[in-house]
């Protein structure tokens, strides 16, 4: 299986047949040329390109209904507020959250995780307690917990993985101890492409009354997710990785948990009443959204979900699985290439190293060919350490990529071999 399986398919949407070439036409930037050649964009795990639907929605917001939200008694502010809350409702729908109140707008996955660490974490994690993460986390799902553990005198523990980049789930029973206060695991790894069995991890943790946060940054660009079916306590996403704008993301939290959490930042919007003696706080989700929010971001992420909901996700999954298999075979068959991350359940990422060529050189030569990939540690230094490499070259695909893009990547890699005399 190479798809995110925990999907929510809304019943009443009319779906167009999936055609990657037609989808490409919705993304204006993809028609650019780069270094005199047509652009091949294969850095989607870093950020995705945006469909015209999203760009137009943001444009329309500024041209026709820009105002501050939740405050004005005039029509313009009511329209802006309605659009902001529409964005929240769209995200709730994409994640199948029981209600929009359980969606907190944040800057992105990083801020969502920091919010949980700073509120829920400080409330629940004490001296001698443990937080459990996995060996393939992005730094944003390691460092906030490490900081929390240092502050609270707690310990960070790690679910190990094997040489293919799959978590060793048989280690869970010993790692989930009476001191474990939270499990925080990535749904899809950005550097390896592994799709983790998060439902199973959640089931194991819940059997011991341990809450679970899922980092969904790399899962949601590949289809809707059902947080109710997963039964996760928190789920965090970034708008810019799911074809929406930067600077906006969402934290889903179960209502009972969010209700019991203290505020994150203090300021306007998040209060009920303020006196110099005491402040009382707004109900969720506003309690966690201090200050003027990212209104254009909410409109943009709402438009992204609106766009994504029209797609036939079963067909997208088939297309993405085909692309991954095609890219994996083509890249692996280049002499001197070693794939990093060969899990049986993978999605849209091919990470590799090449004999005699540093990943940065690979990236630079591919750039000359108009092919954009990522090179480096991908904010997963422990993963690089595990595989004994300083960095990898990573091609990450989205629904608008095609076999032609992969052919251009492979031709570029042969050029790398020529340059290095291999
Ligand atoms: C798996 C994963 N988690 C978290 C993040 C952080 O996302 P952001 O930088 O949008 O906050 C990323 C970004 O690459 C990621 O891939």
XYZ file of C-alpha atoms in Angstrom, residues 123-421:
299
model
C -0.122 20.784 32.436
C 0.379 17.029 32.090
C 4.121 16.312 31.990
C 6.011 16.435 35.287
C 9.272 15.268 36.866
C 10.075 11.661 35.979
C 7.415 11.488 33.243
C 8.062 10.468 29.657
C 7.121 11.711 26.187
C 7.407 9.156 23.389
C 8.302 10.155 19.821
C 9.614 8.101 16.906
C 13.031 7.796 15.266
C 11.807 9.488 12.075
C 10.337 12.718 13.446
C 10.838 16.106 11.841
C 12.733 18.425 14.200
C 9.455 20.217 14.878
C 8.132 17.056 16.552
C 11.335 16.550 18.570
C 12.593 19.920 19.787
C 9.362 21.210 21.435
C 9.152 17.957 23.445
C 12.841 18.097 24.307
C 12.397 21.673 25.559
C 9.356 20.599 27.567
C 11.209 17.620 29.053
C 14.130 19.883 30.072
C 11.755 22.352 31.722
C 9.751 19.701 33.537
C 12.455 17.166 34.414
C 10.928 14.560 32.107
C 12.526 12.164 29.583
C 12.140 11.920 25.816
C 11.944 8.336 24.596
C 12.086 7.097 21.018
C 10.378 4.298 19.044
C 13.229 2.842 16.939
C 13.074 1.935 13.245
C 14.640 -0.660 10.970
C 16.932 -0.281 7.938
C 13.966 0.158 5.611
C 12.687 3.080 7.670
C 9.774 1.286 9.360
C 8.958 1.727 13.034
C 9.522 -1.284 15.285
C 6.048 -1.568 16.709
C 6.887 -4.669 18.712
C 8.882 -2.309 20.954
C 5.761 -0.303 21.858
C 4.614 -2.359 24.858
C 7.907 -1.722 26.677
C 8.085 1.944 25.597
C 4.544 2.785 26.724
C 5.157 2.908 30.467
C 3.066 4.131 33.409
C 5.127 7.372 33.138
C 4.300 8.027 29.465
C 2.174 11.180 29.284
C 1.998 11.637 25.512
C 2.928 9.916 22.260
C 3.816 12.240 19.338
C 4.318 10.506 15.986
C 4.563 11.537 12.353
C 1.876 10.148 10.024
C 4.052 10.285 6.879
C 7.818 10.841 7.111
C 9.096 13.798 5.087
C 12.593 12.372 4.593
C 11.727 8.691 4.042
C 8.149 8.707 2.762
C 7.148 6.004 5.251
C 3.415 5.872 6.032
C 3.270 4.950 9.695
C 0.590 2.651 11.146
C -0.710 5.461 13.321
C -4.070 3.831 13.967
C -2.314 0.894 15.590
C -0.039 3.176 17.633
C -3.057 5.169 18.835
C -4.889 1.965 19.790
C -1.911 0.718 21.808
C -1.465 4.076 23.551
C -5.171 4.491 24.311
C -5.283 1.009 25.825
C -3.025 2.576 28.483
C -4.935 5.917 28.611
C -2.074 7.759 26.896
C -3.061 10.568 24.502
C -1.547 10.761 21.006
C -0.560 13.674 18.766
C -0.132 12.977 15.065
C 2.037 15.214 12.860
C 0.016 15.147 9.653
C 2.057 17.707 7.673
C 3.002 15.204 4.948
C -0.206 13.168 4.988
C -2.835 15.777 4.092
C -1.357 16.707 0.671
C -2.204 13.140 -0.361
C -5.841 13.043 0.660
C -8.370 13.835 3.360
C -7.768 12.330 6.799
C -10.384 11.083 9.248
C -9.392 12.103 12.772
C -12.464 10.381 14.181
C -11.592 7.043 12.593
C -7.983 7.460 13.745
C -9.221 8.488 17.206
C -6.124 10.690 17.662
C -6.221 13.337 20.382
C -4.365 15.955 18.323
C -3.653 16.207 14.592
C -1.507 18.998 13.146
C -1.149 20.247 9.556
C 0.435 23.089 7.530
C -1.576 24.936 4.870
C 1.382 25.476 2.545
C 2.057 21.759 2.137
C -1.561 21.077 1.115
C -1.740 23.620 -1.725
C -2.772 26.505 0.551
C -0.812 29.588 1.622
C 2.115 29.850 4.019
C 1.618 31.193 7.535
C -1.511 29.173 8.276
C -1.988 25.687 9.646
C -4.420 23.870 11.843
C -4.374 21.990 15.104
C -7.217 19.543 15.646
C -7.804 18.634 19.276
C -10.613 16.636 20.836
C -13.085 19.020 22.424
C -12.764 17.666 25.971
C -8.980 17.991 25.822
C -8.960 21.490 24.300
C -11.602 22.620 26.812
C -9.319 21.631 29.687
C -6.174 23.273 28.238
C -4.902 26.655 29.447
C -4.332 29.435 26.884
C -1.197 29.539 24.726
C -0.536 33.249 24.158
C -2.300 36.142 25.888
C -3.830 39.158 24.149
C -6.903 40.244 22.253
C -9.450 37.784 20.827
C -8.668 35.033 23.360
C -10.419 36.616 26.366
C -13.926 36.739 27.784
C -13.360 39.535 30.335
C -10.273 41.455 31.455
C -9.716 43.448 34.653
C -6.392 44.305 36.260
C -7.189 41.705 38.901
C -8.189 38.821 36.660
C -8.817 37.698 33.094
C -11.250 35.025 32.044
C -10.731 33.255 28.765
C -12.804 32.686 25.645
C -14.123 29.227 24.839
C -12.324 27.062 22.254
C -11.046 27.624 19.609
C -10.670 31.390 20.213
C -8.882 30.793 23.529
C -5.866 29.680 21.494
C -5.975 32.406 18.838
C -4.598 35.548 20.495
C -4.393 38.707 18.380
C -5.597 39.474 14.888
C -5.468 36.144 13.094
C -4.202 35.260 9.626
C -7.481 35.990 7.844
C -6.130 35.669 4.298
C -4.528 32.391 5.388
C -7.861 31.028 6.620
C -9.506 32.049 3.353
C -6.636 30.463 1.414
C -6.586 27.148 3.297
C -10.382 27.003 2.967
C -10.051 27.492 -0.792
C -7.354 24.779 -0.903
C -9.708 22.319 0.782
C -12.514 23.423 -1.543
C -10.210 22.631 -4.489
C -9.085 19.293 -3.028
C -12.625 18.169 -2.325
C -13.401 18.118 -6.033
C -10.745 15.495 -6.730
C -11.325 11.790 -7.127
C -8.977 10.684 -4.349
C -8.991 7.026 -5.274
C -7.721 8.025 -8.738
C -5.175 10.439 -7.219
C -3.898 7.634 -4.989
C -3.489 5.356 -8.019
C -1.633 8.095 -9.884
C 0.655 8.821 -6.933
C 1.354 5.116 -6.350
C 2.233 4.701 -10.039
C 4.548 7.718 -9.928
C 6.299 6.498 -6.794
C 6.852 3.017 -8.250
C 8.087 4.514 -11.547
C 10.442 6.949 -9.795
C 11.724 4.340 -7.347
C 12.612 1.880 -10.118
C 14.152 4.548 -12.338
C 16.284 6.188 -9.641
C 17.352 2.902 -8.027
C 18.552 1.529 -11.370
C 21.093 4.356 -11.819
C 24.546 2.930 -11.018
C 25.932 4.149 -7.683
C 22.556 5.239 -6.272
C 21.374 4.025 -2.875
C 17.792 4.672 -1.780
C 17.292 5.884 1.790
C 13.876 4.741 2.986
C 12.393 1.620 1.418
C 9.387 0.956 3.656
C 6.632 -1.277 2.305
C 4.096 1.515 2.927
C 5.479 4.658 1.319
C 4.146 7.775 -0.291
C 5.558 10.228 -2.852
C 9.152 10.561 -1.571
C 12.358 9.189 -3.111
C 15.391 9.981 -0.932
C 18.786 8.824 -2.129
C 22.536 9.206 -2.086
C 24.926 8.699 -5.011
C 28.502 7.429 -4.944
C 31.013 10.212 -5.483
C 28.491 13.076 -5.585
C 27.442 15.088 -2.555
C 23.665 15.678 -2.412
C 24.246 19.444 -2.719
C 26.144 18.898 -5.973
C 23.321 16.677 -7.227
C 20.820 19.437 -6.422
C 22.916 22.118 -8.096
C 23.401 20.144 -11.306
C 19.703 19.218 -11.444
C 18.866 22.906 -11.042
C 20.852 23.605 -14.216
C 18.477 21.144 -15.901
C 15.388 22.934 -14.560
C 14.690 20.233 -11.974
C 14.036 21.391 -8.393
C 14.684 18.843 -5.646
C 15.676 19.204 -2.006
C 19.067 18.295 -0.605
C 20.183 18.265 3.014
C 18.988 16.662 6.227
C 15.362 17.669 5.685
C 15.055 18.727 9.351
C 15.477 15.084 10.336
C 19.084 14.892 11.516
C 18.467 11.765 13.634
C 17.256 9.987 10.474
C 20.479 10.967 8.658
C 22.530 9.751 11.646
C 20.656 6.445 11.632
C 21.422 5.852 7.954
C 25.014 7.087 8.349
C 24.719 9.888 5.774
C 25.160 13.647 6.267
C 22.373 14.431 3.825
C 20.255 12.996 1.031
C 18.863 14.197 -2.267
C 15.078 14.039 -2.106
C 12.539 14.116 -4.904
C 9.053 14.562 -3.460
C 6.009 14.355 -5.673
C 2.521 15.797 -5.629
C -0.641 15.002 -7.524
C 0.374 17.296 -10.418
C 3.664 15.521 -11.144
C 3.916 13.170 -14.114
C 6.147 10.412 -15.477
C 7.703 13.088 -17.731
C 8.917 14.881 -14.601
C 10.554 11.678 -13.405
C 12.176 11.147 -16.811
C 13.668 14.651 -16.556
C 14.921 13.859 -13.036
C 16.563 10.670 -14.230
C 18.151 12.393 -17.245
C 19.513 15.003 -14.817
C 20.973 12.281 -12.602
C 22.757 10.800 -15.592
C 24.183 14.288 -16.202
C 25.441 14.244 -12.585
C 27.229 10.976 -13.313
C 28.856 12.494 -16.405
C 30.024 15.561 -14.475
C 31.591 13.358 -11.798
C 33.074 10.997 -14.373
